[in-house]
Amino acid sequence: MRGIKNLPLYLALTVGGMIFAYPFVWMFFATFKPEMEITGIGLWSADMSIDNYRLVMTKIPIARALLNSLFVSICVTASVLFWGSIVGYALARLKFLGRELILAVILFTMVIPFQITLIPMYILMVKFGWVDTYLSLIVPGMINSFGILLFRQFFRDVPQDLIDAARLDGCNEFQILFRIMWPLSKPVLITVGILAFMGSWNDVLWPLLVIRLETLMTMPQIVTLFAIGGQAEAQIGVQLAAATLLAAPIIILYSFFQKYFIESMASSGLKN
Amino acid sequence: MKSIMSRMKGEGFTGGLMSLPYIVYFSFFIAFPIGFSFILIFHKWNIITPMEWVGLRNFIRLFSDAQFFKAILNTLTFLVIHIPLQIIVALLLAVGLNQKIRFRGFFRSLYFMPVIVSGVVITIMWRQLYGYETGLLNMMLLQFGLDKIPWINHPTYAMPSIAIMATWKNVGLYVVLFLVGLQNIPGFLYEAANIDGAGPVQKFWYITLPALNNTMVLVMILSTIGGFSLFIEPFVMTGGGPMNSTLSAMLYIYNQAFYFGHMGYSATLGFFFACIVLLVILIQKKVVERD
């Protein structure tokens, strides 16, 4: 009985699901079609080939861009976890002069729209001589205020006994953080890690400003410039192939760790 | 006693040491840029030649810059379509998923997929869906015997089309946020309403919606911040056209800085625009939030 009553609901949810999923499936199949058949709404074509991918590879150094993106995003993520946990630990568990002030400053700076700092940050990169180096992509993202706050919140709930016991054993604060706290902190490490990685991986505006050398470009950046520039020669197939290559790593990761992705991104809603 | 004292001192030292990374980061990448933007807004500068003091002339120029106000207006148009659409669609899907159904996790993952994929991918894909002659959407309209729509080729349609695409991309996140909100509503409220003989619409209106107020504020603020940073979608989809109808404020600032090299002026634009962002968010909080 219930099944029948819920039928319209399932139907609606399925139609919704199609609306979100079909364009991706369509794009994937379109990349294998010859240019003339791409406009069809169906998926199959008689002469499927990987020509579009071959063409993308010859036109832009997309493999290099993938490595650049991986390198930058991994450095940023590792650094956000490392420094964020250190500062978060100090704010959560140590008493020192200026702690409340630092906390207030972090909360306050999170309200500032990035539009204010964008241009001055670019000029700073020029003055440091970091334009067209990995440094400009990595260093400004090395610390993340929201990450610090998430670490602080998590560390505050760890029982004091654990810390006291470790101190009696002669651990210093860094040892406590990395040997006692880190193994306990998997959930927050995953959340902060995913947010930092996604933020860095998907960013386009900043790389567009500070990287002009094709060999140093990140993957979203090079695909953007490929799609709007003349290199694709208005061929839809190659543009979609480039877009598919850009989407693939994240979609593969997502299909294994959906739950973590969804929970982490949703926790960014706790911001205020 | 002495050991406690020295430990307290040690803790103070270690605490300071451990927060040093943030202080360094703050000084270079937050305090300095903000401070520097206050200098920039009074100067004319192209990075290469020396700075030139121009007093308030950047602001005078800003207030007579019709194109910038057009860009702000375009951004507001985007927000006015995007936010209500997003809230309604997200709420509907969340209420649907909150029923006793199977495959909830599966549907949730599907709706969430566009959220994790780069906006560049989404825009390249939708540029094809929106194509006038050969786009998928128009092909479908023709099949149903309807007229083609110039989705991104006509000034009236272009920005709404981008707003629809952005809703499609982001709505999964807000479905999840609303779902969390819905699951936090205590069940006894609905039971009490059942006893009073309330129908589903009344229950939704008098219990669900007020209980979701916090989530509503959150969704609104998050999508406002996102909407004001609208950049990559018009950059890839339309380049700001047709007839500047999709020129967003961020795209205009980007062009001023990196196409024309007007650093001082674009810093002024960024400063002014950030003030508008803050103002709009404050107003939203005041209007929507109930305690």
Short mmCIF file of N, CA and C in Angstrom, two decimals, chain B residues 74-231:
data_model
loop_
_atom_site.label_atom_id
_atom_site.label_comp_id
_atom_site.label_asym_id
_atom_site.label_seq_id
_atom_site.Cartn_x
_atom_site.Cartn_y
_atom_site.Cartn_z
N ASN B 74 23.37 43.93 -12.83
CA ASN B 74 23.35 42.57 -13.37
C ASN B 74 23.53 41.53 -12.27
N THR B 75 24.48 41.81 -11.36
CA THR B 75 24.73 40.88 -10.27
C THR B 75 23.49 40.77 -9.39
N LEU B 76 22.84 41.91 -9.13
CA LEU B 76 21.61 41.88 -8.32
C LEU B 76 20.51 41.11 -9.04
N THR B 77 20.39 41.31 -10.36
CA THR B 77 19.41 40.53 -11.14
C THR B 77 19.65 39.05 -10.93
N PHE B 78 20.92 38.67 -11.04
CA PHE B 78 21.29 37.27 -10.83
C PHE B 78 20.80 36.80 -9.45
N LEU B 79 21.08 37.60 -8.42
CA LEU B 79 20.72 37.20 -7.05
C LEU B 79 19.21 37.08 -6.88
N VAL B 80 18.49 38.05 -7.46
CA VAL B 80 17.04 38.08 -7.27
C VAL B 80 16.37 36.85 -7.89
N ILE B 81 16.96 36.32 -8.97
CA ILE B 81 16.41 35.09 -9.54
C ILE B 81 16.96 33.86 -8.82
N HIS B 82 18.26 33.90 -8.58
CA HIS B 82 18.96 32.73 -8.08
C HIS B 82 18.52 32.33 -6.67
N ILE B 83 18.43 33.29 -5.76
CA ILE B 83 18.19 32.94 -4.35
C ILE B 83 16.80 32.34 -4.13
N PRO B 84 15.71 33.00 -4.58
CA PRO B 84 14.39 32.38 -4.36
C PRO B 84 14.27 31.02 -5.05
N LEU B 85 14.77 30.94 -6.28
CA LEU B 85 14.71 29.69 -7.02
C LEU B 85 15.42 28.59 -6.25
N GLN B 86 16.59 28.93 -5.76
CA GLN B 86 17.40 27.97 -5.02
C GLN B 86 16.69 27.50 -3.76
N ILE B 87 16.12 28.45 -3.01
CA ILE B 87 15.45 28.09 -1.77
C ILE B 87 14.24 27.20 -2.04
N ILE B 88 13.44 27.55 -3.05
CA ILE B 88 12.24 26.76 -3.34
C ILE B 88 12.60 25.35 -3.80
N VAL B 89 13.51 25.26 -4.77
CA VAL B 89 13.88 23.93 -5.27
C VAL B 89 14.53 23.09 -4.17
N ALA B 90 15.44 23.70 -3.40
CA ALA B 90 16.13 22.95 -2.35
C ALA B 90 15.13 22.46 -1.30
N LEU B 91 14.20 23.33 -0.95
CA LEU B 91 13.21 22.98 0.07
C LEU B 91 12.32 21.83 -0.41
N LEU B 92 11.87 21.92 -1.67
CA LEU B 92 11.03 20.85 -2.22
C LEU B 92 11.76 19.52 -2.21
N LEU B 93 12.99 19.52 -2.72
CA LEU B 93 13.75 18.27 -2.78
C LEU B 93 14.03 17.75 -1.38
N ALA B 94 14.33 18.65 -0.44
CA ALA B 94 14.65 18.22 0.93
C ALA B 94 13.41 17.62 1.60
N VAL B 95 12.26 18.26 1.41
CA VAL B 95 11.03 17.71 2.00
C VAL B 95 10.74 16.33 1.39
N GLY B 96 10.95 16.20 0.07
CA GLY B 96 10.76 14.91 -0.59
C GLY B 96 11.68 13.85 -0.01
N LEU B 97 12.94 14.22 0.18
CA LEU B 97 13.92 13.24 0.69
C LEU B 97 13.68 12.93 2.16
N ASN B 98 12.98 13.80 2.87
CA ASN B 98 12.79 13.61 4.30
C ASN B 98 11.64 12.64 4.60
N GLN B 99 10.89 12.21 3.56
CA GLN B 99 9.84 11.22 3.78
C GLN B 99 10.48 9.86 4.03
N LYS B 100 9.65 8.93 4.47
CA LYS B 100 10.16 7.57 4.68
C LYS B 100 10.32 6.90 3.32
N ILE B 101 11.50 7.01 2.74
CA ILE B 101 11.71 6.43 1.42
C ILE B 101 13.00 5.62 1.41
N ARG B 102 13.10 4.77 0.40
CA ARG B 102 14.36 4.07 0.19
C ARG B 102 15.26 4.90 -0.70
N PHE B 103 16.50 4.51 -0.81
CA PHE B 103 17.48 5.16 -1.69
C PHE B 103 17.68 6.63 -1.37
N ARG B 104 17.39 7.04 -0.14
CA ARG B 104 17.58 8.45 0.18
C ARG B 104 19.02 8.88 -0.07
N GLY B 105 19.96 8.05 0.41
CA GLY B 105 21.37 8.38 0.24
C GLY B 105 21.75 8.49 -1.22
N PHE B 106 21.17 7.61 -2.04
CA PHE B 106 21.49 7.62 -3.47
C PHE B 106 21.02 8.92 -4.12
N PHE B 107 19.77 9.30 -3.85
CA PHE B 107 19.25 10.54 -4.43
C PHE B 107 20.07 11.75 -3.96
N ARG B 108 20.38 11.74 -2.65
CA ARG B 108 21.13 12.85 -2.10
C ARG B 108 22.49 12.98 -2.81
N SER B 109 23.14 11.86 -3.05
CA SER B 109 24.44 11.89 -3.73
C SER B 109 24.30 12.42 -5.16
N LEU B 110 23.20 12.03 -5.82
CA LEU B 110 22.99 12.52 -7.19
C LEU B 110 22.83 14.03 -7.22
N TYR B 111 21.97 14.54 -6.33
CA TYR B 111 21.71 15.98 -6.32
C TYR B 111 22.97 16.76 -5.96
N PHE B 112 23.84 16.09 -5.21
CA PHE B 112 25.02 16.79 -4.71
C PHE B 112 26.15 16.84 -5.75
N MET B 113 26.05 15.99 -6.77
CA MET B 113 27.19 15.84 -7.68
C MET B 113 27.66 17.16 -8.30
N PRO B 114 26.76 18.01 -8.83
CA PRO B 114 27.26 19.24 -9.43
C PRO B 114 27.99 20.16 -8.43
N VAL B 115 27.71 19.99 -7.14
CA VAL B 115 28.33 20.87 -6.14
C VAL B 115 29.85 20.67 -6.12
N ILE B 116 30.28 19.42 -6.27
CA ILE B 116 31.71 19.16 -6.12
C ILE B 116 32.49 19.39 -7.41
N VAL B 117 31.78 19.44 -8.54
CA VAL B 117 32.48 19.59 -9.82
C VAL B 117 32.78 21.07 -10.08
N SER B 118 33.93 21.32 -10.66
CA SER B 118 34.35 22.70 -10.93
C SER B 118 33.33 23.47 -11.76
N GLY B 119 33.13 24.73 -11.42
CA GLY B 119 32.22 25.59 -12.16
C GLY B 119 32.59 25.70 -13.64
N VAL B 120 33.87 25.51 -13.94
CA VAL B 120 34.31 25.57 -15.33
C VAL B 120 33.68 24.44 -16.14
N VAL B 121 33.69 23.24 -15.56
CA VAL B 121 33.09 22.08 -16.23
C VAL B 121 31.61 22.33 -16.47
N ILE B 122 30.94 22.77 -15.40
CA ILE B 122 29.49 22.99 -15.48
C ILE B 122 29.18 24.01 -16.57
N THR B 123 29.99 25.08 -16.64
CA THR B 123 29.69 26.14 -17.60
C THR B 123 29.95 25.68 -19.03
N ILE B 124 31.04 24.95 -19.25
CA ILE B 124 31.31 24.45 -20.60
C ILE B 124 30.17 23.53 -21.04
N MET B 125 29.71 22.69 -20.11
CA MET B 125 28.64 21.76 -20.40
C MET B 125 27.34 22.50 -20.73
N TRP B 126 26.99 23.46 -19.89
CA TRP B 126 25.73 24.19 -20.09
C TRP B 126 25.76 25.12 -21.29
N ARG B 127 26.95 25.58 -21.65
CA ARG B 127 27.06 26.40 -22.85
C ARG B 127 26.55 25.58 -24.04
N GLN B 128 26.82 24.28 -24.00
CA GLN B 128 26.35 23.39 -25.05
C GLN B 128 24.84 23.13 -24.94
N LEU B 129 24.37 22.95 -23.69
CA LEU B 129 22.93 22.73 -23.49
C LEU B 129 22.13 23.95 -23.94
N TYR B 130 22.70 25.15 -23.72
CA TYR B 130 22.00 26.40 -24.00
C TYR B 130 22.15 26.88 -25.44
N GLY B 131 22.93 26.20 -26.26
CA GLY B 131 23.19 26.67 -27.63
C GLY B 131 21.90 26.96 -28.38
N TYR B 132 21.91 27.98 -29.24
CA TYR B 132 20.65 28.37 -29.89
C TYR B 132 20.28 27.41 -31.02
N GLU B 133 21.21 27.18 -31.94
CA GLU B 133 20.89 26.37 -33.11
C GLU B 133 20.90 24.88 -32.79
N THR B 134 21.89 24.46 -32.01
CA THR B 134 22.08 23.02 -31.84
C THR B 134 22.06 22.59 -30.37
N GLY B 135 21.76 23.52 -29.46
CA GLY B 135 21.78 23.17 -28.04
C GLY B 135 20.74 22.13 -27.69
N LEU B 136 21.04 21.34 -26.69
CA LEU B 136 20.16 20.24 -26.30
C LEU B 136 18.78 20.73 -25.86
N LEU B 137 18.74 21.82 -25.09
CA LEU B 137 17.46 22.30 -24.58
C LEU B 137 16.55 22.74 -25.72
N ASN B 138 17.13 23.47 -26.69
CA ASN B 138 16.31 23.91 -27.81
C ASN B 138 15.87 22.75 -28.69
N MET B 139 16.73 21.73 -28.83
CA MET B 139 16.32 20.54 -29.57
C MET B 139 15.11 19.89 -28.92
N MET B 140 15.13 19.87 -27.58
CA MET B 140 14.00 19.29 -26.86
C MET B 140 12.75 20.12 -27.07
N LEU B 141 12.89 21.45 -26.98
CA LEU B 141 11.74 22.34 -27.19
C LEU B 141 11.14 22.09 -28.57
N LEU B 142 12.01 21.96 -29.58
CA LEU B 142 11.52 21.73 -30.95
C LEU B 142 10.75 20.42 -31.04
N GLN B 143 11.27 19.41 -30.34
CA GLN B 143 10.59 18.10 -30.34
C GLN B 143 9.18 18.22 -29.79
N PHE B 144 9.03 19.06 -28.77
CA PHE B 144 7.70 19.25 -28.19
C PHE B 144 6.87 20.25 -28.99
N GLY B 145 7.39 20.70 -30.11
CA GLY B 145 6.66 21.64 -30.95
C GLY B 145 6.68 23.07 -30.43
N LEU B 146 7.65 23.38 -29.57
CA LEU B 146 7.74 24.75 -29.03
C LEU B 146 8.80 25.54 -29.78
N ASP B 147 8.85 26.85 -29.52
CA ASP B 147 9.84 27.70 -30.17
C ASP B 147 11.18 27.60 -29.45
N LYS B 148 12.25 27.86 -30.21
CA LYS B 148 13.57 27.91 -29.60
C LYS B 148 13.68 29.16 -28.71
N ILE B 149 14.47 29.04 -27.65
CA ILE B 149 14.70 30.19 -26.77
C ILE B 149 16.17 30.61 -26.92
N PRO B 150 16.42 31.91 -27.10
CA PRO B 150 17.82 32.37 -27.20
C PRO B 150 18.46 32.46 -25.82
N TRP B 151 18.67 31.32 -25.18
CA TRP B 151 19.08 31.26 -23.77
C TRP B 151 20.19 32.25 -23.42
N ILE B 152 21.30 32.13 -24.16
CA ILE B 152 22.41 33.02 -23.81
C ILE B 152 22.74 33.98 -24.94
N ASN B 153 21.85 34.09 -25.91
CA ASN B 153 22.12 34.97 -27.05
C ASN B 153 21.31 36.25 -27.02
N HIS B 154 20.49 36.43 -26.00
CA HIS B 154 19.64 37.60 -25.95
C HIS B 154 19.81 38.26 -24.57
N PRO B 155 19.96 39.60 -24.56
CA PRO B 155 20.23 40.29 -23.28
C PRO B 155 19.18 40.00 -22.20
N THR B 156 17.93 39.78 -22.59
CA THR B 156 16.90 39.56 -21.57
C THR B 156 17.02 38.17 -20.94
N TYR B 157 17.42 37.20 -21.75
CA TYR B 157 17.44 35.83 -21.25
C TYR B 157 18.77 35.43 -20.62
N ALA B 158 19.86 36.09 -21.02
CA ALA B 158 21.19 35.56 -20.70
C ALA B 158 21.42 35.43 -19.18
N MET B 159 21.16 36.52 -18.43
CA MET B 159 21.44 36.45 -16.99
C MET B 159 20.53 35.44 -16.28
N PRO B 160 19.21 35.44 -16.57
CA PRO B 160 18.37 34.40 -15.97
C PRO B 160 18.87 32.99 -16.31
N SER B 161 19.35 32.79 -17.53
CA SER B 161 19.87 31.46 -17.89
C SER B 161 21.06 31.09 -17.01
N ILE B 162 21.95 32.06 -16.80
CA ILE B 162 23.10 31.78 -15.93
C ILE B 162 22.63 31.50 -14.50
N ALA B 163 21.59 32.23 -14.06
CA ALA B 163 21.06 32.00 -12.71
C ALA B 163 20.48 30.60 -12.57
N ILE B 164 19.81 30.13 -13.64
CA ILE B 164 19.26 28.76 -13.59
C ILE B 164 20.39 27.75 -13.50
N MET B 165 21.43 27.97 -14.31
CA MET B 165 22.56 27.05 -14.27
C MET B 165 23.21 27.03 -12.88
N ALA B 166 23.39 28.21 -12.29
CA ALA B 166 24.02 28.28 -10.98
C ALA B 166 23.15 27.58 -9.93
N THR B 167 21.83 27.69 -10.07
CA THR B 167 20.95 26.99 -9.15
C THR B 167 21.14 25.48 -9.29
N TRP B 168 21.17 25.02 -10.53
CA TRP B 168 21.40 23.59 -10.79
C TRP B 168 22.70 23.15 -10.14
N LYS B 169 23.73 23.99 -10.23
CA LYS B 169 25.03 23.59 -9.69
C LYS B 169 25.03 23.53 -8.16
N ASN B 170 24.40 24.52 -7.52
CA ASN B 170 24.57 24.65 -6.07
C ASN B 170 23.48 24.03 -5.22
N VAL B 171 22.34 23.71 -5.84
CA VAL B 171 21.17 23.40 -5.02
C VAL B 171 21.39 22.18 -4.13
N GLY B 172 22.24 21.23 -4.58
CA GLY B 172 22.48 20.03 -3.78
C GLY B 172 22.99 20.33 -2.38
N LEU B 173 23.86 21.33 -2.29
CA LEU B 173 24.38 21.71 -0.98
C LEU B 173 23.25 22.18 -0.06
N TYR B 174 22.33 22.97 -0.63
CA TYR B 174 21.26 23.52 0.19
C TYR B 174 20.21 22.48 0.52
N VAL B 175 20.05 21.47 -0.37
CA VAL B 175 19.19 20.34 -0.04
C VAL B 175 19.70 19.67 1.24
N VAL B 176 21.02 19.46 1.29
CA VAL B 176 21.60 18.80 2.46
C VAL B 176 21.42 19.66 3.71
N LEU B 177 21.63 20.98 3.57
CA LEU B 177 21.46 21.86 4.74
C LEU B 177 20.01 21.84 5.23
N PHE B 178 19.06 21.92 4.29
CA PHE B 178 17.64 21.87 4.69
C PHE B 178 17.29 20.52 5.30
N LEU B 179 17.88 19.46 4.77
CA LEU B 179 17.61 18.12 5.29
C LEU B 179 18.05 18.03 6.75
N VAL B 180 19.22 18.58 7.05
CA VAL B 180 19.69 18.62 8.43
C VAL B 180 18.69 19.39 9.29
N GLY B 181 18.25 20.54 8.78
CA GLY B 181 17.28 21.36 9.51
C GLY B 181 15.99 20.61 9.75
N LEU B 182 15.49 19.92 8.72
CA LEU B 182 14.23 19.19 8.84
C LEU B 182 14.33 18.08 9.88
N GLN B 183 15.50 17.42 9.89
CA GLN B 183 15.64 16.31 10.82
C GLN B 183 15.78 16.76 12.27
N ASN B 184 16.08 18.06 12.44
CA ASN B 184 16.18 18.58 13.81
C ASN B 184 14.85 19.06 14.37
N ILE B 185 13.78 19.03 13.57
CA ILE B 185 12.48 19.47 14.08
C ILE B 185 11.90 18.34 14.92
N PRO B 186 11.59 18.60 16.19
CA PRO B 186 11.10 17.52 17.04
C PRO B 186 9.76 16.98 16.55
N GLY B 187 9.61 15.65 16.56
CA GLY B 187 8.42 15.00 16.01
C GLY B 187 7.14 15.33 16.76
N PHE B 188 7.27 15.68 18.06
CA PHE B 188 6.02 15.88 18.83
C PHE B 188 5.24 17.10 18.34
N LEU B 189 5.96 18.04 17.68
CA LEU B 189 5.25 19.20 17.14
C LEU B 189 4.22 18.75 16.11
N TYR B 190 4.63 17.81 15.25
CA TYR B 190 3.71 17.33 14.22
C TYR B 190 2.59 16.50 14.83
N GLU B 191 2.94 15.71 15.87
CA GLU B 191 1.90 14.91 16.52
C GLU B 191 0.83 15.82 17.14
N ALA B 192 1.31 16.88 17.80
CA ALA B 192 0.35 17.82 18.40
C ALA B 192 -0.53 18.43 17.32
N ALA B 193 0.07 18.75 16.17
CA ALA B 193 -0.70 19.35 15.08
C ALA B 193 -1.71 18.35 14.53
N ASN B 194 -1.31 17.07 14.47
CA ASN B 194 -2.25 16.04 14.02
C ASN B 194 -3.49 16.00 14.92
N ILE B 195 -3.23 16.07 16.24
CA ILE B 195 -4.34 16.04 17.19
C ILE B 195 -5.28 17.22 16.95
N ASP B 196 -4.66 18.38 16.66
CA ASP B 196 -5.48 19.57 16.39
C ASP B 196 -6.12 19.53 15.01
N GLY B 197 -5.85 18.48 14.24
CA GLY B 197 -6.49 18.33 12.94
C GLY B 197 -5.90 19.19 11.83
N ALA B 198 -4.59 19.52 11.95
CA ALA B 198 -3.97 20.34 10.91
C ALA B 198 -3.66 19.50 9.67
N GLY B 199 -3.83 20.08 8.50
CA GLY B 199 -3.52 19.39 7.25
C GLY B 199 -2.03 19.54 6.92
N PRO B 200 -1.56 18.86 5.86
CA PRO B 200 -0.14 18.91 5.52
C PRO B 200 0.34 20.32 5.17
N VAL B 201 -0.51 21.09 4.49
CA VAL B 201 -0.10 22.44 4.12
C VAL B 201 0.06 23.31 5.36
N GLN B 202 -0.94 23.18 6.30
CA GLN B 202 -0.86 23.97 7.54
C GLN B 202 0.38 23.59 8.34
N LYS B 203 0.64 22.27 8.40
CA LYS B 203 1.81 21.81 9.15
C LYS B 203 3.09 22.40 8.55
N PHE B 204 3.15 22.40 7.23
CA PHE B 204 4.34 22.93 6.56
C PHE B 204 4.49 24.42 6.87
N TRP B 205 3.37 25.14 6.79
CA TRP B 205 3.40 26.60 6.93
C TRP B 205 3.66 27.04 8.37
N TYR B 206 3.02 26.35 9.35
CA TYR B 206 3.09 26.83 10.74
C TYR B 206 4.15 26.12 11.57
N ILE B 207 4.61 24.94 11.13
CA ILE B 207 5.64 24.25 11.92
C ILE B 207 6.97 24.20 11.17
N THR B 208 6.94 23.62 9.96
CA THR B 208 8.20 23.37 9.25
C THR B 208 8.93 24.68 8.93
N LEU B 209 8.23 25.60 8.27
CA LEU B 209 8.90 26.83 7.83
C LEU B 209 9.49 27.63 8.99
N PRO B 210 8.72 27.91 10.07
CA PRO B 210 9.33 28.66 11.17
C PRO B 210 10.51 27.92 11.80
N ALA B 211 10.41 26.57 11.87
CA ALA B 211 11.50 25.82 12.48
C ALA B 211 12.76 25.86 11.62
N LEU B 212 12.60 26.13 10.34
CA LEU B 212 13.75 26.16 9.43
C LEU B 212 14.36 27.56 9.32
N ASN B 213 13.90 28.49 10.16
CA ASN B 213 14.36 29.87 10.01
C ASN B 213 15.88 30.02 10.00
N ASN B 214 16.55 29.31 10.94
CA ASN B 214 18.01 29.40 10.99
C ASN B 214 18.65 28.93 9.70
N THR B 215 18.16 27.79 9.19
CA THR B 215 18.70 27.26 7.94
C THR B 215 18.45 28.24 6.80
N MET B 216 17.28 28.85 6.83
CA MET B 216 16.91 29.80 5.78
C MET B 216 17.91 30.96 5.74
N VAL B 217 18.20 31.51 6.92
CA VAL B 217 19.16 32.62 6.99
C VAL B 217 20.50 32.18 6.43
N LEU B 218 20.92 30.97 6.84
CA LEU B 218 22.20 30.43 6.40
C LEU B 218 22.25 30.28 4.88
N VAL B 219 21.21 29.66 4.33
CA VAL B 219 21.16 29.43 2.88
C VAL B 219 21.20 30.75 2.14
N MET B 220 20.46 31.71 2.66
CA MET B 220 20.40 33.02 2.02
C MET B 220 21.78 33.68 2.02
N ILE B 221 22.43 33.68 3.18
CA ILE B 221 23.72 34.35 3.27
C ILE B 221 24.77 33.65 2.41
N LEU B 222 24.80 32.33 2.50
CA LEU B 222 25.78 31.59 1.69
C LEU B 222 25.56 31.83 0.20
N SER B 223 24.28 31.82 -0.24
CA SER B 223 24.10 32.00 -1.68
C SER B 223 24.27 33.46 -2.08
N THR B 224 24.09 34.38 -1.14
CA THR B 224 24.38 35.78 -1.46
C THR B 224 25.88 35.99 -1.66
N ILE B 225 26.67 35.44 -0.72
CA ILE B 225 28.13 35.56 -0.85
C ILE B 225 28.58 34.93 -2.16
N GLY B 226 28.05 33.73 -2.44
CA GLY B 226 28.40 33.06 -3.68
C GLY B 226 27.99 33.88 -4.91
N GLY B 227 26.78 34.44 -4.85
CA GLY B 227 26.26 35.19 -5.99
C GLY B 227 27.06 36.45 -6.26
N PHE B 228 27.48 37.12 -5.21
CA PHE B 228 28.28 38.34 -5.40
C PHE B 228 29.65 38.03 -5.98
N SER B 229 30.13 36.79 -5.81
CA SER B 229 31.43 36.48 -6.41
C SER B 229 31.29 35.90 -7.81
N LEU B 230 30.08 35.99 -8.36
CA LEU B 230 29.84 35.47 -9.71
C LEU B 230 30.91 35.96 -10.68
N PHE B 231 31.68 35.04 -11.23
CA PHE B 231 32.74 35.44 -12.14
C PHE B 231 32.96 34.42 -13.26
#
